[in-house]
mmCIF file of C-alpha atoms (C1' of nucleotides) in Angstrom:
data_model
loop_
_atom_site.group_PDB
_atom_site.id
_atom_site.type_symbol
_atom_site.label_atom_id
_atom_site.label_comp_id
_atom_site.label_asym_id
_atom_site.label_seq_id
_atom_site.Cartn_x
_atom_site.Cartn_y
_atom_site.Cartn_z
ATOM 1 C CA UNK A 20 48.055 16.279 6.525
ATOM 2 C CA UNK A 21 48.076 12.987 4.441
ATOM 3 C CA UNK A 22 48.563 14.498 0.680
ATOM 4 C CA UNK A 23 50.271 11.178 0.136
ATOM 5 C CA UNK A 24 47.231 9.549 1.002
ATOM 6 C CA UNK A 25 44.603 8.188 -1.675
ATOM 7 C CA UNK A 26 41.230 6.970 -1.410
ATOM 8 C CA UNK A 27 40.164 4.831 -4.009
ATOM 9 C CA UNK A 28 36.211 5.181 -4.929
ATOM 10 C CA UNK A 29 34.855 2.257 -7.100
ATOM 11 C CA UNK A 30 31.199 2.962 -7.721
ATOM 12 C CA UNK A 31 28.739 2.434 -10.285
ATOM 13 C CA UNK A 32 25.200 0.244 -11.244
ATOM 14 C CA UNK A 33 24.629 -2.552 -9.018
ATOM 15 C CA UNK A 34 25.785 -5.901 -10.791
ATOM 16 C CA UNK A 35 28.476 -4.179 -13.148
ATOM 17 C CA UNK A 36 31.214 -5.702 -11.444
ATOM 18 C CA UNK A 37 32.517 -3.547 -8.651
ATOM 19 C CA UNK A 38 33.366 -6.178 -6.274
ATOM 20 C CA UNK A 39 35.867 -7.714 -8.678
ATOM 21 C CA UNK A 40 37.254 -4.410 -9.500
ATOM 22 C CA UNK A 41 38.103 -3.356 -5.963
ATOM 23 C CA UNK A 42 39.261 -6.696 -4.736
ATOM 24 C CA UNK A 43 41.580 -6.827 -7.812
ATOM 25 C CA UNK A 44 42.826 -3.136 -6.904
ATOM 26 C CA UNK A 45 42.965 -4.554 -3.593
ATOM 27 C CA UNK A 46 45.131 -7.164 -4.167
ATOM 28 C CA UNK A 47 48.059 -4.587 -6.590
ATOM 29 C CA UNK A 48 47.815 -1.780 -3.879
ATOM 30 C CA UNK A 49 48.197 -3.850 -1.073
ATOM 31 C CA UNK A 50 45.471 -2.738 1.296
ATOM 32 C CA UNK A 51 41.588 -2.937 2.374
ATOM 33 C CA UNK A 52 38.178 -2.303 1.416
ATOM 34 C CA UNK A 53 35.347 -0.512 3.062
ATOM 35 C CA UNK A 54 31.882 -1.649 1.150
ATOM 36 C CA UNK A 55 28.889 1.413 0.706
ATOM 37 C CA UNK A 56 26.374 -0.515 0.505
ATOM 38 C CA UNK A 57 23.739 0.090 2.475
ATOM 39 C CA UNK A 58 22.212 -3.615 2.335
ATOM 40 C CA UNK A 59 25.433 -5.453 2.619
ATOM 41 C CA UNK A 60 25.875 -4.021 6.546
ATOM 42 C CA UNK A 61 23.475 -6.982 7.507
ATOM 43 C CA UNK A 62 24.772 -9.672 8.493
ATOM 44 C CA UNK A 63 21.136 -11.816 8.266
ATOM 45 C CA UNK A 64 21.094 -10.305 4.444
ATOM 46 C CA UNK A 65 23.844 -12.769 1.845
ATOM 47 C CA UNK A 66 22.290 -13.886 -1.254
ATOM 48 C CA UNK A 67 19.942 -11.170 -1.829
ATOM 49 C CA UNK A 68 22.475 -8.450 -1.349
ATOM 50 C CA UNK A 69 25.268 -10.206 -3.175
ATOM 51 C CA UNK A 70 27.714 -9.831 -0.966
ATOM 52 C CA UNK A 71 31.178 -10.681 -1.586
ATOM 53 C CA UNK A 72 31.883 -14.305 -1.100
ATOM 54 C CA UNK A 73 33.298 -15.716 2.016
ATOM 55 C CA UNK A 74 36.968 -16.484 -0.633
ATOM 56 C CA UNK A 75 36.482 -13.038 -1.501
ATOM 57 C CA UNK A 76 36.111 -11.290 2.479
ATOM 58 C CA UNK A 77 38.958 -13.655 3.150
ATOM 59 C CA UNK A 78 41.176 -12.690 -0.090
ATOM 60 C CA UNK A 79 41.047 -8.876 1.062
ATOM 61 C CA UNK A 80 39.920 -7.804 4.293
ATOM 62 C CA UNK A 81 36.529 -5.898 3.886
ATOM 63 C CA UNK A 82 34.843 -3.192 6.147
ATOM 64 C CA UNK A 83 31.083 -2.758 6.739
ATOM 65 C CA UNK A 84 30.165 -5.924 5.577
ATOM 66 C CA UNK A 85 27.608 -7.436 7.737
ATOM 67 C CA UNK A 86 28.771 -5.610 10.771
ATOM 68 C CA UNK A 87 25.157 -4.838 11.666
ATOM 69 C CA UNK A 88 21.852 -6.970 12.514
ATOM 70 C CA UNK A 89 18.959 -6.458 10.737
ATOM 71 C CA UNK A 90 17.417 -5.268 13.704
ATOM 72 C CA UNK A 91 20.074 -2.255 14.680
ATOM 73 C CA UNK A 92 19.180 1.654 13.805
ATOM 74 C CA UNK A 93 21.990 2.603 11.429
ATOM 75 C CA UNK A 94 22.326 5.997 9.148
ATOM 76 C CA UNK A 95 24.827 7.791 7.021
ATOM 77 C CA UNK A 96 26.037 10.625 9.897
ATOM 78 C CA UNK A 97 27.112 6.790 11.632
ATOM 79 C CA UNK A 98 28.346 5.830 8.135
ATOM 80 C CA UNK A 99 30.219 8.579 7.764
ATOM 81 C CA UNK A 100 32.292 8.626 10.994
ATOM 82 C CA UNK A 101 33.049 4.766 11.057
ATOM 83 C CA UNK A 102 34.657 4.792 7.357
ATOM 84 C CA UNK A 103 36.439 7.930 8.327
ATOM 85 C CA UNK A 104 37.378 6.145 11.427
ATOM 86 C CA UNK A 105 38.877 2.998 9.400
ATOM 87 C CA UNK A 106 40.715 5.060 6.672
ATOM 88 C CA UNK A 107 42.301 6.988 9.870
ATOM 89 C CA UNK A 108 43.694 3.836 11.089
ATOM 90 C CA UNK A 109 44.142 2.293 7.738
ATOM 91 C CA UNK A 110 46.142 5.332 6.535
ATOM 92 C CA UNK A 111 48.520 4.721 9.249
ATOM 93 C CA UNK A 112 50.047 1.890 7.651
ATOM 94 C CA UNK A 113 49.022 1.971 3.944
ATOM 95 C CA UNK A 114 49.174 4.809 1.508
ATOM 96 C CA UNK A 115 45.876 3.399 -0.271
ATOM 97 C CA UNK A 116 42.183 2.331 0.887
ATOM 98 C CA UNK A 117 39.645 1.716 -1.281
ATOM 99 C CA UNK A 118 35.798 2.432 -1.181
ATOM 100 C CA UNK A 119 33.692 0.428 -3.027
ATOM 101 C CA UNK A 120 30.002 0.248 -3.494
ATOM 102 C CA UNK A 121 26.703 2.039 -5.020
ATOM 103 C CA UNK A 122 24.876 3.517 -2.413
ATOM 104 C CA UNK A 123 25.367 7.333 -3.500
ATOM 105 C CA UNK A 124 24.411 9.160 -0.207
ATOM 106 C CA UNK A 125 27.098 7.494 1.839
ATOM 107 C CA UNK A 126 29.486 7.808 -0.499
ATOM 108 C CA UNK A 127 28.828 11.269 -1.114
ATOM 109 C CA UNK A 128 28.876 11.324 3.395
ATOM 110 C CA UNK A 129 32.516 9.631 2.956
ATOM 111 C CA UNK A 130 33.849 12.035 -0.108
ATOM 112 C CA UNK A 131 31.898 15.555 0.979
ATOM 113 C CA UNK A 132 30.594 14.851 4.574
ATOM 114 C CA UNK A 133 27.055 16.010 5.782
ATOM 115 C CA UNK A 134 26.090 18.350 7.942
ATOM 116 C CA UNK A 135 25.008 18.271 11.059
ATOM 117 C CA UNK A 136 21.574 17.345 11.790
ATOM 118 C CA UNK A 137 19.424 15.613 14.460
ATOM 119 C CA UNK A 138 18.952 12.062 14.088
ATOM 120 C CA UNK A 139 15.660 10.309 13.017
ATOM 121 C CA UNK A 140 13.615 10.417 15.763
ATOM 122 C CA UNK A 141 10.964 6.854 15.900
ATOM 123 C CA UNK A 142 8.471 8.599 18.064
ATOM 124 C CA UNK A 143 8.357 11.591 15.786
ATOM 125 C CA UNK A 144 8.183 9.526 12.748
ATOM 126 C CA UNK A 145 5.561 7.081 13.786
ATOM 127 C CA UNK A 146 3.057 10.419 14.407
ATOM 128 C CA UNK A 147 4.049 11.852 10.920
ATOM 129 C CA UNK A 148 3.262 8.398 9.448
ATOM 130 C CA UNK A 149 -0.320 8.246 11.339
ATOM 131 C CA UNK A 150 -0.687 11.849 10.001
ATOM 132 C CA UNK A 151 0.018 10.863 6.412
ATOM 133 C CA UNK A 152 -2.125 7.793 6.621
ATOM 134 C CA UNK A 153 -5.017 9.752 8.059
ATOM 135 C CA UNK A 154 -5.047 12.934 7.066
ATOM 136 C CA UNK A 155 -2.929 12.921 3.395
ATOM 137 C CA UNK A 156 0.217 14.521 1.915
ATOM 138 C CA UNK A 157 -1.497 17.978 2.444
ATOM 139 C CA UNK A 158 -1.310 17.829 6.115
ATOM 140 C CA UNK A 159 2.166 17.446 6.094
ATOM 141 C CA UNK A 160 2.751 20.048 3.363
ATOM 142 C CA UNK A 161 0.866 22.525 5.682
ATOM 143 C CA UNK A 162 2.808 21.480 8.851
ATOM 144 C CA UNK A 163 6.365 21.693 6.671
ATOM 145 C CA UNK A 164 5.430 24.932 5.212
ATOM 146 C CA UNK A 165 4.460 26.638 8.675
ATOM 147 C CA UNK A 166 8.203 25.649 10.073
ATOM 148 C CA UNK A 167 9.804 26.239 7.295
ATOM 149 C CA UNK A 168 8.931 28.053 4.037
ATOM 150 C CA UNK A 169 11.936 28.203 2.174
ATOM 151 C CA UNK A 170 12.666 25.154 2.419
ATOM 152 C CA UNK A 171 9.011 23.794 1.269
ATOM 153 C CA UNK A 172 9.494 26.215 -1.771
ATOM 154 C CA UNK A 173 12.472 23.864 -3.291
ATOM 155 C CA UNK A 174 11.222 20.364 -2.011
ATOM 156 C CA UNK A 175 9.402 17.991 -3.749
ATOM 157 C CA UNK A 176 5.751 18.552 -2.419
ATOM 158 C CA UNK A 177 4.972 14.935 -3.402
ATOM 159 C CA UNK A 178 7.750 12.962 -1.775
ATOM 160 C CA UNK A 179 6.453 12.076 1.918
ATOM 161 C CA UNK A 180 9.788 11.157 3.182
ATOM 162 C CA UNK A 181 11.537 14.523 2.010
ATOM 163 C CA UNK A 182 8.580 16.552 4.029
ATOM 164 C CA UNK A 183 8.856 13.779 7.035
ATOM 165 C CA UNK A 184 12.657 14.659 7.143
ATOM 166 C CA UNK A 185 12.264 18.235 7.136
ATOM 167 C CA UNK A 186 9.626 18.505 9.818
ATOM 168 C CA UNK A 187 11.442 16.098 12.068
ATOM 169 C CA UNK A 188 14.823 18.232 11.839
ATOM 170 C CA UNK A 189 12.810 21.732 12.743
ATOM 171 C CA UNK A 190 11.115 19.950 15.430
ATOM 172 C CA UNK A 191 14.149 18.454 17.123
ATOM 173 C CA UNK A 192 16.388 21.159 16.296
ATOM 174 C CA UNK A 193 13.466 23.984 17.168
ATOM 175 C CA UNK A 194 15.393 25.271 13.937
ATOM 176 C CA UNK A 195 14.326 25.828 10.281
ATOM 177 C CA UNK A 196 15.715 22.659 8.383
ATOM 178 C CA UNK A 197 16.811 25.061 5.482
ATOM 179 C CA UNK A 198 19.146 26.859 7.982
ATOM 180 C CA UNK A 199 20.435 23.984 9.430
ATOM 181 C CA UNK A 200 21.871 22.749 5.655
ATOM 182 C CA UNK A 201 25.610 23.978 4.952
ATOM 183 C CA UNK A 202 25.765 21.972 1.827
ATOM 184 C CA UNK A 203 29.506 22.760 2.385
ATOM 185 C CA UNK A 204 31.874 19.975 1.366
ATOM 186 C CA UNK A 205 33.767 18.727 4.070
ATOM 187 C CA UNK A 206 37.309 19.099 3.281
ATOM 188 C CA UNK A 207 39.311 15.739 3.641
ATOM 189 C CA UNK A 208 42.939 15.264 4.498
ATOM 190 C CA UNK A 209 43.367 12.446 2.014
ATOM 191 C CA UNK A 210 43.279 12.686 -1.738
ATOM 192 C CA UNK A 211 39.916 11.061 -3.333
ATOM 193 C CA UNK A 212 40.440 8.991 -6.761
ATOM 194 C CA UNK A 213 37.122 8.071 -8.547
ATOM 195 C CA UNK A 214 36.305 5.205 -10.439
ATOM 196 C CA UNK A 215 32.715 4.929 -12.124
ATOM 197 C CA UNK A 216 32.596 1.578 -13.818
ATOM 198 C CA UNK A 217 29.498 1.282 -16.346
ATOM 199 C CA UNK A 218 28.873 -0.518 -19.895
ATOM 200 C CA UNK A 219 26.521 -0.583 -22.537
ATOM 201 C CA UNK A 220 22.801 -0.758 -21.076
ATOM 202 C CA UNK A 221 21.582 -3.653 -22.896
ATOM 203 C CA UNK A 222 24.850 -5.238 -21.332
ATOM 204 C CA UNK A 223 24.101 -4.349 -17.896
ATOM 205 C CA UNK A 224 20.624 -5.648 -17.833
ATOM 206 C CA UNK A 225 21.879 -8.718 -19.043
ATOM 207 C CA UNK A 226 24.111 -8.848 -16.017
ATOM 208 C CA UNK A 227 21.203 -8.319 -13.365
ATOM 209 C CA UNK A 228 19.265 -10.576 -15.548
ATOM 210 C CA UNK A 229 21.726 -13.401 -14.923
ATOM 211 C CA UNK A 230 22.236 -12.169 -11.311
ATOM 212 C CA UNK A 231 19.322 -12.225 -9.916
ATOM 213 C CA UNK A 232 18.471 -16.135 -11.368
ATOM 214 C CA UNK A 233 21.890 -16.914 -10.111
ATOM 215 C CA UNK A 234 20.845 -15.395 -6.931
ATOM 216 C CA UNK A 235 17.582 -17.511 -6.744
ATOM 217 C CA UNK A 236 19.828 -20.693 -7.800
ATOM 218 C CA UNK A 237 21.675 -20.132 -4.985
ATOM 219 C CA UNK A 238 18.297 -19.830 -2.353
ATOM 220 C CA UNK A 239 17.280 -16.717 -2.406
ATOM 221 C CA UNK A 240 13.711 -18.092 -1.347
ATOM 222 C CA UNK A 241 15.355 -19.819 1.638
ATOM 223 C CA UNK A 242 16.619 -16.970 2.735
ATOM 224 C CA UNK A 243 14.175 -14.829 2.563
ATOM 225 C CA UNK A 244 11.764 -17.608 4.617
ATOM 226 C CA UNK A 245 13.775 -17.297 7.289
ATOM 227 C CA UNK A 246 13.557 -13.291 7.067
ATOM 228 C CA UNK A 247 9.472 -12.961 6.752
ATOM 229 C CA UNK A 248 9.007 -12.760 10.203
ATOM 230 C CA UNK A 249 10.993 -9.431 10.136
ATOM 231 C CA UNK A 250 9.551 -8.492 6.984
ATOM 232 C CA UNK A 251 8.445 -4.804 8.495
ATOM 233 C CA UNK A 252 11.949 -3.992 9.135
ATOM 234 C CA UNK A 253 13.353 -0.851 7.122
ATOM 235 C CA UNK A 254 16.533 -3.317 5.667
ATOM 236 C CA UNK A 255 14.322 -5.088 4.414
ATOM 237 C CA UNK A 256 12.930 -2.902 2.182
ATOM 238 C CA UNK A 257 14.937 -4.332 -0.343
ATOM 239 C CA UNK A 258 14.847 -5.485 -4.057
ATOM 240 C CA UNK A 259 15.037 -9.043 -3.585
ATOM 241 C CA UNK A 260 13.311 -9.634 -0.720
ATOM 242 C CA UNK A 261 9.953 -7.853 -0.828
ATOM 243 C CA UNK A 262 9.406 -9.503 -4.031
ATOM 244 C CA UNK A 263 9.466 -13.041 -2.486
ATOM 245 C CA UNK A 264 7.897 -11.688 0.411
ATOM 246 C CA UNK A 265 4.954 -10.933 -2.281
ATOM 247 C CA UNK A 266 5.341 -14.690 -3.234
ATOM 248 C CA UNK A 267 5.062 -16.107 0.087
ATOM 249 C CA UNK A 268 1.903 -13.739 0.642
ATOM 250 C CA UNK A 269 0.448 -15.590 -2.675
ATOM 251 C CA UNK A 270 0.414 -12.381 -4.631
ATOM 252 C CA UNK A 271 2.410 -13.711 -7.087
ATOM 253 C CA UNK A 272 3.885 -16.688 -8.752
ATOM 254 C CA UNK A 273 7.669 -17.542 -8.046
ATOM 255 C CA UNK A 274 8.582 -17.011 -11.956
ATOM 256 C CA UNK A 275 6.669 -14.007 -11.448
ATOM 257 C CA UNK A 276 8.285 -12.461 -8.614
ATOM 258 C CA UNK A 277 11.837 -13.035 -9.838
ATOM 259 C CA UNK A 278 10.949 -11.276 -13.230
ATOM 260 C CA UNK A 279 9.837 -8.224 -10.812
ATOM 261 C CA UNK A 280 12.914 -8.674 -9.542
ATOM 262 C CA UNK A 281 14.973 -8.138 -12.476
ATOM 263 C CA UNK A 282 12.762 -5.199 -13.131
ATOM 264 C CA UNK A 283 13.057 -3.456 -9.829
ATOM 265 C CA UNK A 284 16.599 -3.729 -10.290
ATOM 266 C CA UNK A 285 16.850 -2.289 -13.474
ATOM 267 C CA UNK A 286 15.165 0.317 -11.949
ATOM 268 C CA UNK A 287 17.409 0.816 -9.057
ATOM 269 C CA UNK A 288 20.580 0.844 -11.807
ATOM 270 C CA UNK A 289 19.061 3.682 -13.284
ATOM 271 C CA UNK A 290 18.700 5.359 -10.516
ATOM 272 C CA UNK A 291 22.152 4.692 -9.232
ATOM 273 C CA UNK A 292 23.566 5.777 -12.317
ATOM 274 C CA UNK A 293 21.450 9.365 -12.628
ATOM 275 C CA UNK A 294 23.020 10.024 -9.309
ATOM 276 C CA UNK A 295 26.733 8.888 -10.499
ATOM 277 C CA UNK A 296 26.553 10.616 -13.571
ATOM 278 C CA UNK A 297 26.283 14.519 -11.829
ATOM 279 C CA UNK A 298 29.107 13.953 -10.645
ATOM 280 C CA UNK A 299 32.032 15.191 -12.973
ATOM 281 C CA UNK A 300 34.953 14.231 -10.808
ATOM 282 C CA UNK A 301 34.060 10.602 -11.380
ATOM 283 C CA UNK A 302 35.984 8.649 -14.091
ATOM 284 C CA UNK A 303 34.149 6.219 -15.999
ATOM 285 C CA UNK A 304 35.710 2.759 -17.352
ATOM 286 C CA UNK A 305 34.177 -0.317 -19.035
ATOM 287 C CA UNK A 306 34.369 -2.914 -16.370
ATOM 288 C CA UNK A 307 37.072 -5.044 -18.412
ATOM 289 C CA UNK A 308 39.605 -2.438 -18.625
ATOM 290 C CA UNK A 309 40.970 -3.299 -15.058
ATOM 291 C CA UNK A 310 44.335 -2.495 -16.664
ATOM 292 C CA UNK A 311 43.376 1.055 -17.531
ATOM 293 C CA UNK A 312 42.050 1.815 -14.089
ATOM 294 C CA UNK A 313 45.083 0.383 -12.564
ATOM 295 C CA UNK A 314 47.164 2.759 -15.000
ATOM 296 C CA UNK A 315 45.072 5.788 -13.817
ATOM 297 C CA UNK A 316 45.422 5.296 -10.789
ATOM 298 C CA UNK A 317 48.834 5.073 -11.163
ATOM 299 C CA UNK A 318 49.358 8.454 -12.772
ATOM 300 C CA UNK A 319 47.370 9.909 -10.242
ATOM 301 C CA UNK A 320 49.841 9.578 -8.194
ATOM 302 C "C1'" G B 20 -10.702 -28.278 -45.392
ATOM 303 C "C1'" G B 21 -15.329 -25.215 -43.260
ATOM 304 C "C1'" U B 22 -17.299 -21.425 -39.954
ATOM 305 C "C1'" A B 23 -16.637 -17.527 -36.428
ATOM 306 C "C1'" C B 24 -13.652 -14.040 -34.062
ATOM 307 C "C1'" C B 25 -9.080 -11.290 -33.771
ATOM 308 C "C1'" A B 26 -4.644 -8.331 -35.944
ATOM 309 C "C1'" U B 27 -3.347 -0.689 -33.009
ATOM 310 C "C1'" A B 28 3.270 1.400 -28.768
ATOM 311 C "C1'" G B 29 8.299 -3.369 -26.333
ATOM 312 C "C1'" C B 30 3.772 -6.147 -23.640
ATOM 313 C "C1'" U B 31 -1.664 -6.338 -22.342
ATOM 314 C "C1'" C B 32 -5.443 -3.761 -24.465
ATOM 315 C "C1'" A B 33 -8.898 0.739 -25.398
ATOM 316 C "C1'" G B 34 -10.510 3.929 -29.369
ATOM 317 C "C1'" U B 35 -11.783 6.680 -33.774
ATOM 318 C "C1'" A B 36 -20.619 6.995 -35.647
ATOM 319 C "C1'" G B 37 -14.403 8.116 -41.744
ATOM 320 C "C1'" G B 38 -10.538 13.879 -40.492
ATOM 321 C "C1'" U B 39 -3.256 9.802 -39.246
ATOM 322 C "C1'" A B 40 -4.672 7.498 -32.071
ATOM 323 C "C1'" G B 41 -4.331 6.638 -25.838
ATOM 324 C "C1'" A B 42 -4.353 3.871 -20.996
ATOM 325 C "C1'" G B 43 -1.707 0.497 -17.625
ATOM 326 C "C1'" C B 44 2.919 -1.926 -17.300
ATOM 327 C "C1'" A B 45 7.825 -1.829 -19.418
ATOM 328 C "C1'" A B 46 11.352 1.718 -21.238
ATOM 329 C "C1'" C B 47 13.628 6.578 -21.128
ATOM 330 C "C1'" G B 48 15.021 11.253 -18.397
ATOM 331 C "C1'" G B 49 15.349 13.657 -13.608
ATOM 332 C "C1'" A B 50 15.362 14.814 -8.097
ATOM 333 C "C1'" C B 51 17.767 13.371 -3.624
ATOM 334 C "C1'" U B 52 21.749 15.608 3.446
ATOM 335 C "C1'" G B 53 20.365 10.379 9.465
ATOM 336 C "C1'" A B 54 14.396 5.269 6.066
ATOM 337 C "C1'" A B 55 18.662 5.880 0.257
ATOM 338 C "C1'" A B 56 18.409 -1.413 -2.881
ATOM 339 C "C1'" A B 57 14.371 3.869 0.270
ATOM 340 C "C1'" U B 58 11.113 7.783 -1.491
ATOM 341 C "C1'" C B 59 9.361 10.924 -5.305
ATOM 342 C "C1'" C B 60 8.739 13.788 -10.188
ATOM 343 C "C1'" G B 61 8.516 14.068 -15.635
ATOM 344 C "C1'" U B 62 8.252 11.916 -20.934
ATOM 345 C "C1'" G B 63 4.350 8.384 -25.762
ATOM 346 C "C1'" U B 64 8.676 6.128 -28.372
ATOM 347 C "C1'" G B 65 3.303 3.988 -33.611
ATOM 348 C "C1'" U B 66 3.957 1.744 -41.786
ATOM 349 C "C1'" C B 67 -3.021 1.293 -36.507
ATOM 350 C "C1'" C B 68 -0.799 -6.685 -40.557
ATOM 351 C "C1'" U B 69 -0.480 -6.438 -46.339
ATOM 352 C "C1'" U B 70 -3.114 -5.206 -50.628
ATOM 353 C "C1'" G B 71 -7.173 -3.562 -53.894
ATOM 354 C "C1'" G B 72 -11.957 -0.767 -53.699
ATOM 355 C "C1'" U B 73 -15.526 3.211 -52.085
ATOM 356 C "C1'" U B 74 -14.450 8.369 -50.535
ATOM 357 C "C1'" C B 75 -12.082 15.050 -50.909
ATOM 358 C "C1'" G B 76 -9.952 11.901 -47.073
ATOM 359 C "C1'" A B 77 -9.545 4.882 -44.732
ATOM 360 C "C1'" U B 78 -6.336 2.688 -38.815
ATOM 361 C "C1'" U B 79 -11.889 2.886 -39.004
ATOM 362 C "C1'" C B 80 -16.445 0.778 -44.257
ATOM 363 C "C1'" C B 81 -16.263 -3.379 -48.319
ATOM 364 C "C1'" G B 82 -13.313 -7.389 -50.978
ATOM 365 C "C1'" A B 83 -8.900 -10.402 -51.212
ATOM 366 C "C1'" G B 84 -4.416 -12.154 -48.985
ATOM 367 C "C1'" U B 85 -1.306 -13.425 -44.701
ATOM 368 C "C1'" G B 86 -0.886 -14.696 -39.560
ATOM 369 C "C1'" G B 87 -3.285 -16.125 -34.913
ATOM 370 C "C1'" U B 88 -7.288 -18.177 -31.709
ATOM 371 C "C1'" A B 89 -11.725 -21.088 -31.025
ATOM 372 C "C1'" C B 90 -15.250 -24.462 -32.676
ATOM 373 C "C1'" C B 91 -16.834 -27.979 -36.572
ATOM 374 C "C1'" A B 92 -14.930 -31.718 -39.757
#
RNA sequence: GGUACCAUAGCUCAGUAGGUAGAGCAACGGACUGAAAAUCCGUGUGUCCUUGGUUCGAUUCCGAGUGGUACCA
């Protein structure tokens, strides 16, 4: 057991200042980061994913920062296990490790784990696609309900993806999805400290206001040029990107696309803090009061 | 300066043959187990520009004012 052990979660809104945060903790605990952030794996993906800088990855040494292509398969199951596989080694030499980020499944697959399920399957995926294209949302309600009614009784009936992901799982597993799904948390051998950081809202979208022009001031638009070719790719289904990508089509203006930008990420905030906020464990500071994070962690311990 | 048109939600606008109003977007709230910066669900938040008049009743009709737009000077 490694009671002594603490990981450090800093999560929170995108653009509220967790980077700083974490490297700062970094830097007065004396150990390492792993990012969850589900667009800052790839490599191919800087400006629009506003990744730390390179003085910042070389100030504290960061994990799952562009250690993937664009073009690799990559999930939360392989999320989990690699973090879990750096804090083990990280553990062995420092009694801290922080986690920093605001993708709220993979944190949740890092705090709680997930249970064990098949993994996509593209074949599988491309049919259900076809289906839904060609035949509607009904079809796959019908084909989700057949294999599994329980399950279709507390899903979303309107939210392809959900019903893709449950058919898939009964079909590769030849079991019902809803039997499959522990929803047990995963106990961990390491104590788990968390940090929400959040301020006023107004605030905020100021912040991703200011972001997102810095980002294009810093070429954005170049970057995504060179990405259009691989424009189909799932990681690039991004805020940031398709927006330009809409641009380049001709769709719409440059001044136009960055203020659908700003609102697609004001969107994503929200979202990212309805998931944060059910979570009671999680304590919430102003992004300022490094000081008072520093002393909470402190008497944590 | 004159004439015409316009003024309704944060924005763009619809509407009420006179009975205090509704769409899209934004915003707000929520869901979420291998696509998650993804995907999906729910909610109208309003001195109907101001002011007189007609009327049982005016956002709606009439007059005046203010602001805006266009054209003419």
């Amino acid at each position: 057991m490694m009671k002594d052990k603490n990981l450090i979660l800093v999560c929170g809104p995108t653009a509220i200042g967790k980077t700083d945060i974490a490297i700062n903790l970094a830097r007065v605990l004396d150990t390492e980061i792993i990012s969850a952030d589900s667009r800052q794996f790839y490599r191919e993906m800087n400006i629009g994913t506003a990744k730390p800088s390179p003085e910042q990855l070389a100030a504290v040494k960061h994990h799952l920062v562009g250690h993937l292509s664009i073009h690799n398969t990559y999930n939360v199951s392989r999320f989990e296990q690699d973090s879990l596989a750096i804090l083990e080694g990280l553990f062995k030499t420092h009694d801290h490790a922080i986690l920093c980020g605001g993708s709220g499944l993979y944190i949740d697959a890092v705090c709680s784990g997930i249970d064990d399920l098949p993994d996509a399957d593209e074949a599988l995926r491309a049919r259900m696609n076809k289906q839904l294209q060609e035949e509607g949302i009904t079809s796959l309600q019908a084909e989700l309900k057949a294999l599994d009614p329980e399950y279709y009784a507390s899903v979303d009936p309107e939210n392809p993806k959900r019903l893709m992901r449950a058919i898939e799982v009964c079909r590769l597993s030849g079991r019902k999805y809803s039997g499959l799904r522990k929803s047990k948390n995963k106990k961990r051998d390491f104590n788990i400290i968390r940090i929400g950081l959040n301020t006023d809202r107004e605030i905020l979208f100021e912040r991703i206001s200011r972001r997102n022009e810095q980002m294009i001031a810093e070429g954005l638009v170049e970057e995504a040029r060179e990405l259009y070719d691989q424009r189909e790719l799932n990681a690039l289904n991004t805020v940031g990107y398709k927006e330009i990508f809409q641009h380049f089509d001709g769709i719409w203006s440059l001044p136009l696309a960055l203020e659908k930008i700003k609102t697609n990420t004001r969107r994503y905030a929200k979202r990212q803090l309805t998931w944060f906020k059910k979570d009671p464990s999680i304590q919430w500071f102003e992004p300022k009061d490094f000081d008072k994070i520093l002393q909470f962690i402190k008497n944590k311990n």
